[in-house]
Amino acid sequence: MNRAEWGNLATLTLKDPAQAAQDILALRLERNVLWLAFALAVVLNTAAQVLSDMMLSNLTGELPVLALPPLAYAGFFTGAILLFVSVLSFIGPKMGGSGRFNDVFVLIIWLQYLRFVLELVVLILLLVAPVFGALIGIAGSLVGLYIMVHFIDQAHRLNSLGQSVLLLLVSIIAMAVVLYFFLSLAGGPIVGSATFV
């Protein structure tokens, strides 16, 4: 695909995310291509996050509280995306879906590229119009959620946006449980957990 085709796909994703998802799935990309695309998405989003930290540091005089080294960001993005895709792929069929790992993976990867573009736009706007940049960031997150629901619907062929929303919520809860479990193993009881025992 050339630059114009990528631009057309991005525009279609905003206008008709369901059709965009169908077009992406129709490409039937091989798994090695998906992993290369995923690696590039991680690198780009890591670079965007590091750049964001640097800009905030220049504006405020200190690094953000949650600033991490580039490799830590890359590891976080990699783990979070793979966990999310795995959970969606595992739970989807149990809720009436029929999508495979690759179907979910390719659509989530495409969302990461759109996320990278949004981050760059927001960073530029924060330099010239901070309030407008923040509003664009919020609006972009909401639009991203809207696209995500349509992508899940198409990946699992649910033909129900309501069921796609439910699948997304269940997957997020499942991710939280998995992360809680591994964090507990890594560092013992999480602070505050005793309150609920």
GROMACS .gro file of C-alpha atoms in nm:
model
  197
    1MET     CA    1   0.000   0.000   0.000
    2ASN     CA    2   0.127   0.348  -0.085
    3ARG     CA    3   0.092   0.666   0.120
    4ALA     CA    4  -0.238   0.764  -0.044
    5GLU     CA    5  -0.389   0.423   0.030
    6TRP     CA    6  -0.281   0.444   0.394
    7GLY     CA    7  -0.439   0.789   0.414
    8ASN     CA    8  -0.760   0.660   0.258
    9LEU     CA    9  -0.771   0.373   0.505
   10ALA     CA   10  -0.722   0.611   0.797
   11THR     CA   11  -1.004   0.833   0.669
   12LEU     CA   12  -1.229   0.531   0.619
   13THR     CA   13  -1.151   0.416   0.973
   14LEU     CA   14  -1.287   0.743   1.107
   15LYS     CA   15  -1.591   0.753   0.876
   16ASP     CA   16  -1.686   0.384   0.866
   17PRO     CA   17  -1.476   0.176   1.107
   18ALA     CA   18  -1.671  -0.141   1.032
   19GLN     CA   19  -1.588  -0.122   0.660
   20ALA     CA   20  -1.228  -0.031   0.738
   21ALA     CA   21  -1.201  -0.338   0.959
   22GLN     CA   22  -1.341  -0.557   0.681
   23ASP     CA   23  -1.087  -0.414   0.435
   24ILE     CA   24  -0.799  -0.476   0.676
   25LEU     CA   25  -0.912  -0.832   0.749
   26ALA     CA   26  -0.946  -0.897   0.375
   27LEU     CA   27  -0.571  -0.836   0.336
   28ARG     CA   28  -0.507  -1.170   0.510
   29LEU     CA   29  -0.161  -1.063   0.624
   30GLU     CA   30   0.075  -1.342   0.721
   31ARG     CA   31   0.180  -1.372   1.082
   32ASN     CA   32   0.544  -1.270   1.017
   33VAL     CA   33   0.417  -0.947   0.856
   34LEU     CA   34   0.192  -0.887   1.156
   35TRP     CA   35   0.480  -0.925   1.400
   36LEU     CA   36   0.696  -0.683   1.202
   37ALA     CA   37   0.410  -0.433   1.190
   38PHE     CA   38   0.357  -0.481   1.562
   39ALA     CA   39   0.725  -0.424   1.641
   40LEU     CA   40   0.721  -0.100   1.440
   41ALA     CA   41   0.404   0.014   1.617
   42VAL     CA   42   0.570  -0.044   1.954
   43VAL     CA   43   0.879   0.152   1.848
   44LEU     CA   44   0.672   0.444   1.716
   45ASN     CA   45   0.449   0.464   2.023
   46THR     CA   46   0.750   0.436   2.252
   47ALA     CA   47   0.918   0.723   2.067
   48ALA     CA   48   0.601   0.931   2.092
   49GLN     CA   49   0.577   0.869   2.467
   50VAL     CA   50   0.943   0.955   2.526
   51LEU     CA   51   0.902   1.272   2.318
   52SER     CA   52   0.594   1.360   2.523
   53ASP     CA   53   0.792   1.318   2.846
   54MET     CA   54   1.070   1.540   2.710
   55MET     CA   55   0.826   1.811   2.609
   56LEU     CA   56   0.653   1.807   2.946
   57SER     CA   57   0.992   1.818   3.113
   58ASN     CA   58   1.087   2.129   2.913
   59LEU     CA   59   0.756   2.296   2.996
   60THR     CA   60   0.748   2.215   3.368
   61GLY     CA   61   1.118   2.184   3.446
   62GLU     CA   62   1.088   1.824   3.570
   63LEU     CA   63   1.003   1.482   3.433
   64PRO     CA   64   0.647   1.349   3.472
   65VAL     CA   65   0.598   1.137   3.785
   66LEU     CA   66   0.536   0.820   3.581
   67ALA     CA   67   0.813   0.877   3.326
   68LEU     CA   68   0.996   0.556   3.231
   69PRO     CA   69   1.308   0.468   3.029
   70PRO     CA   70   1.241   0.389   2.660
   71LEU     CA   71   1.295   0.013   2.705
   72ALA     CA   72   1.047   0.009   2.991
   73TYR     CA   73   0.788   0.186   2.776
   74ALA     CA   74   0.851  -0.060   2.493
   75GLY     CA   75   0.812  -0.353   2.730
   76PHE     CA   76   0.492  -0.207   2.873
   77PHE     CA   77   0.338  -0.145   2.529
   78THR     CA   78   0.438  -0.490   2.410
   79GLY     CA   79   0.299  -0.669   2.714
   80ALA     CA   80  -0.022  -0.466   2.735
   81ILE     CA   81  -0.110  -0.505   2.367
   82LEU     CA   82  -0.033  -0.877   2.353
   83LEU     CA   83  -0.228  -0.940   2.672
   84PHE     CA   84  -0.526  -0.742   2.541
   85VAL     CA   85  -0.524  -0.924   2.206
   86SER     CA   86  -0.487  -1.262   2.378
   87VAL     CA   87  -0.775  -1.194   2.617
   88LEU     CA   88  -1.002  -1.071   2.337
   89SER     CA   89  -0.913  -1.376   2.127
   90PHE     CA   90  -0.976  -1.614   2.416
   91ILE     CA   91  -1.301  -1.466   2.550
   92GLY     CA   92  -1.452  -1.372   2.212
   93PRO     CA   93  -1.544  -1.727   2.103
   94LYS     CA   94  -1.696  -1.795   2.446
   95MET     CA   95  -1.934  -1.504   2.387
   96GLY     CA   96  -2.043  -1.609   2.039
   97GLY     CA   97  -1.751  -1.468   1.842
   98SER     CA   98  -1.551  -1.650   1.575
   99GLY     CA   99  -1.240  -1.435   1.536
  100ARG     CA  100  -0.890  -1.578   1.544
  101PHE     CA  101  -0.585  -1.427   1.714
  102ASN     CA  102  -0.461  -1.284   1.383
  103ASP     CA  103  -0.797  -1.116   1.315
  104VAL     CA  104  -0.788  -0.930   1.645
  105PHE     CA  105  -0.412  -0.870   1.624
  106VAL     CA  106  -0.412  -0.694   1.286
  107LEU     CA  107  -0.693  -0.457   1.384
  108ILE     CA  108  -0.534  -0.367   1.718
  109ILE     CA  109  -0.202  -0.305   1.540
  110TRP     CA  110  -0.375  -0.065   1.299
  111LEU     CA  111  -0.524   0.118   1.598
  112GLN     CA  112  -0.173   0.160   1.738
  113TYR     CA  113  -0.063   0.341   1.422
  114LEU     CA  114  -0.363   0.572   1.446
  115ARG     CA  115  -0.281   0.626   1.813
  116PHE     CA  116   0.073   0.728   1.716
  117VAL     CA  117  -0.057   0.987   1.468
  118LEU     CA  118  -0.299   1.123   1.729
  119GLU     CA  119  -0.018   1.156   1.983
  120LEU     CA  120   0.195   1.354   1.739
  121VAL     CA  121  -0.096   1.587   1.658
  122VAL     CA  122  -0.168   1.639   2.027
  123LEU     CA  123   0.200   1.707   2.105
  124ILE     CA  124   0.220   1.971   1.832
  125LEU     CA  125  -0.102   2.135   1.947
  126LEU     CA  126   0.014   2.137   2.309
  127LEU     CA  127   0.301   2.362   2.200
  128VAL     CA  128   0.083   2.616   2.020
  129ALA     CA  129  -0.261   2.575   2.181
  130PRO     CA  130  -0.244   2.364   2.499
  131VAL     CA  131  -0.617   2.371   2.579
  132PHE     CA  132  -0.713   2.278   2.223
  133GLY     CA  133  -0.451   2.003   2.223
  134ALA     CA  134  -0.592   1.856   2.545
  135LEU     CA  135  -0.944   1.863   2.399
  136ILE     CA  136  -0.826   1.688   2.083
  137GLY     CA  137  -0.660   1.424   2.300
  138ILE     CA  138  -0.985   1.358   2.488
  139ALA     CA  139  -1.190   1.354   2.167
  140GLY     CA  140  -0.939   1.120   2.006
  141SER     CA  141  -0.968   0.877   2.297
  142LEU     CA  142  -1.348   0.871   2.266
  143VAL     CA  143  -1.330   0.819   1.889
  144GLY     CA  144  -1.072   0.545   1.947
  145LEU     CA  145  -1.314   0.368   2.179
  146TYR     CA  146  -1.589   0.394   1.916
  147ILE     CA  147  -1.356   0.246   1.654
  148MET     CA  148  -1.245  -0.027   1.894
  149VAL     CA  149  -1.604  -0.145   1.947
  150HIS     CA  150  -1.661  -0.169   1.571
  151PHE     CA  151  -1.328  -0.347   1.522
  152ILE     CA  152  -1.413  -0.606   1.790
  153ASP     CA  153  -1.752  -0.658   1.627
  154GLN     CA  154  -1.591  -0.723   1.288
  155ALA     CA  155  -1.303  -0.934   1.420
  156HIS     CA  156  -1.541  -1.172   1.597
  157ARG     CA  157  -1.827  -1.134   1.347
  158LEU     CA  158  -2.072  -1.066   1.629
  159ASN     CA  159  -2.302  -0.837   1.428
  160SER     CA  160  -2.392  -0.665   1.753
  161LEU     CA  161  -2.227  -0.351   1.886
  162GLY     CA  162  -2.388  -0.411   2.225
  163GLN     CA  163  -2.228  -0.753   2.249
  164SER     CA  164  -1.897  -0.601   2.134
  165VAL     CA  165  -1.914  -0.345   2.416
  166LEU     CA  166  -1.984  -0.628   2.663
  167LEU     CA  167  -1.690  -0.829   2.526
  168LEU     CA  168  -1.465  -0.525   2.562
  169LEU     CA  169  -1.573  -0.470   2.924
  170VAL     CA  170  -1.531  -0.837   3.014
  171SER     CA  171  -1.186  -0.840   2.852
  172ILE     CA  172  -1.077  -0.531   3.045
  173ILE     CA  173  -1.193  -0.689   3.371
  174ALA     CA  174  -1.012  -1.013   3.283
  175MET     CA  175  -0.694  -0.816   3.209
  176ALA     CA  176  -0.720  -0.641   3.545
  177VAL     CA  177  -0.756  -0.977   3.722
  178VAL     CA  178  -0.456  -1.122   3.538
  179LEU     CA  179  -0.241  -0.816   3.613
  180TYR     CA  180  -0.347  -0.819   3.978
  181PHE     CA  181  -0.249  -1.185   4.001
  182PHE     CA  182   0.097  -1.135   3.849
  183LEU     CA  183   0.165  -0.818   4.048
  184SER     CA  184   0.073  -1.005   4.364
  185LEU     CA  185   0.317  -1.283   4.274
  186ALA     CA  186   0.591  -1.034   4.188
  187GLY     CA  187   0.562  -0.809   4.492
  188GLY     CA  188   0.345  -0.981   4.747
  189PRO     CA  189   0.006  -0.840   4.850
  190ILE     CA  190  -0.079  -0.512   4.680
  191VAL     CA  191  -0.110  -0.218   4.915
  192GLY     CA  192  -0.467  -0.182   5.030
  193SER     CA  193  -0.569  -0.534   4.937
  194ALA     CA  194  -0.593  -0.640   5.302
  195THR     CA  195  -0.882  -0.399   5.347
  196PHE     CA  196  -1.102  -0.626   5.139
  197VAL     CA  197  -0.999  -0.957   5.298
   0.00000   0.00000   0.00000
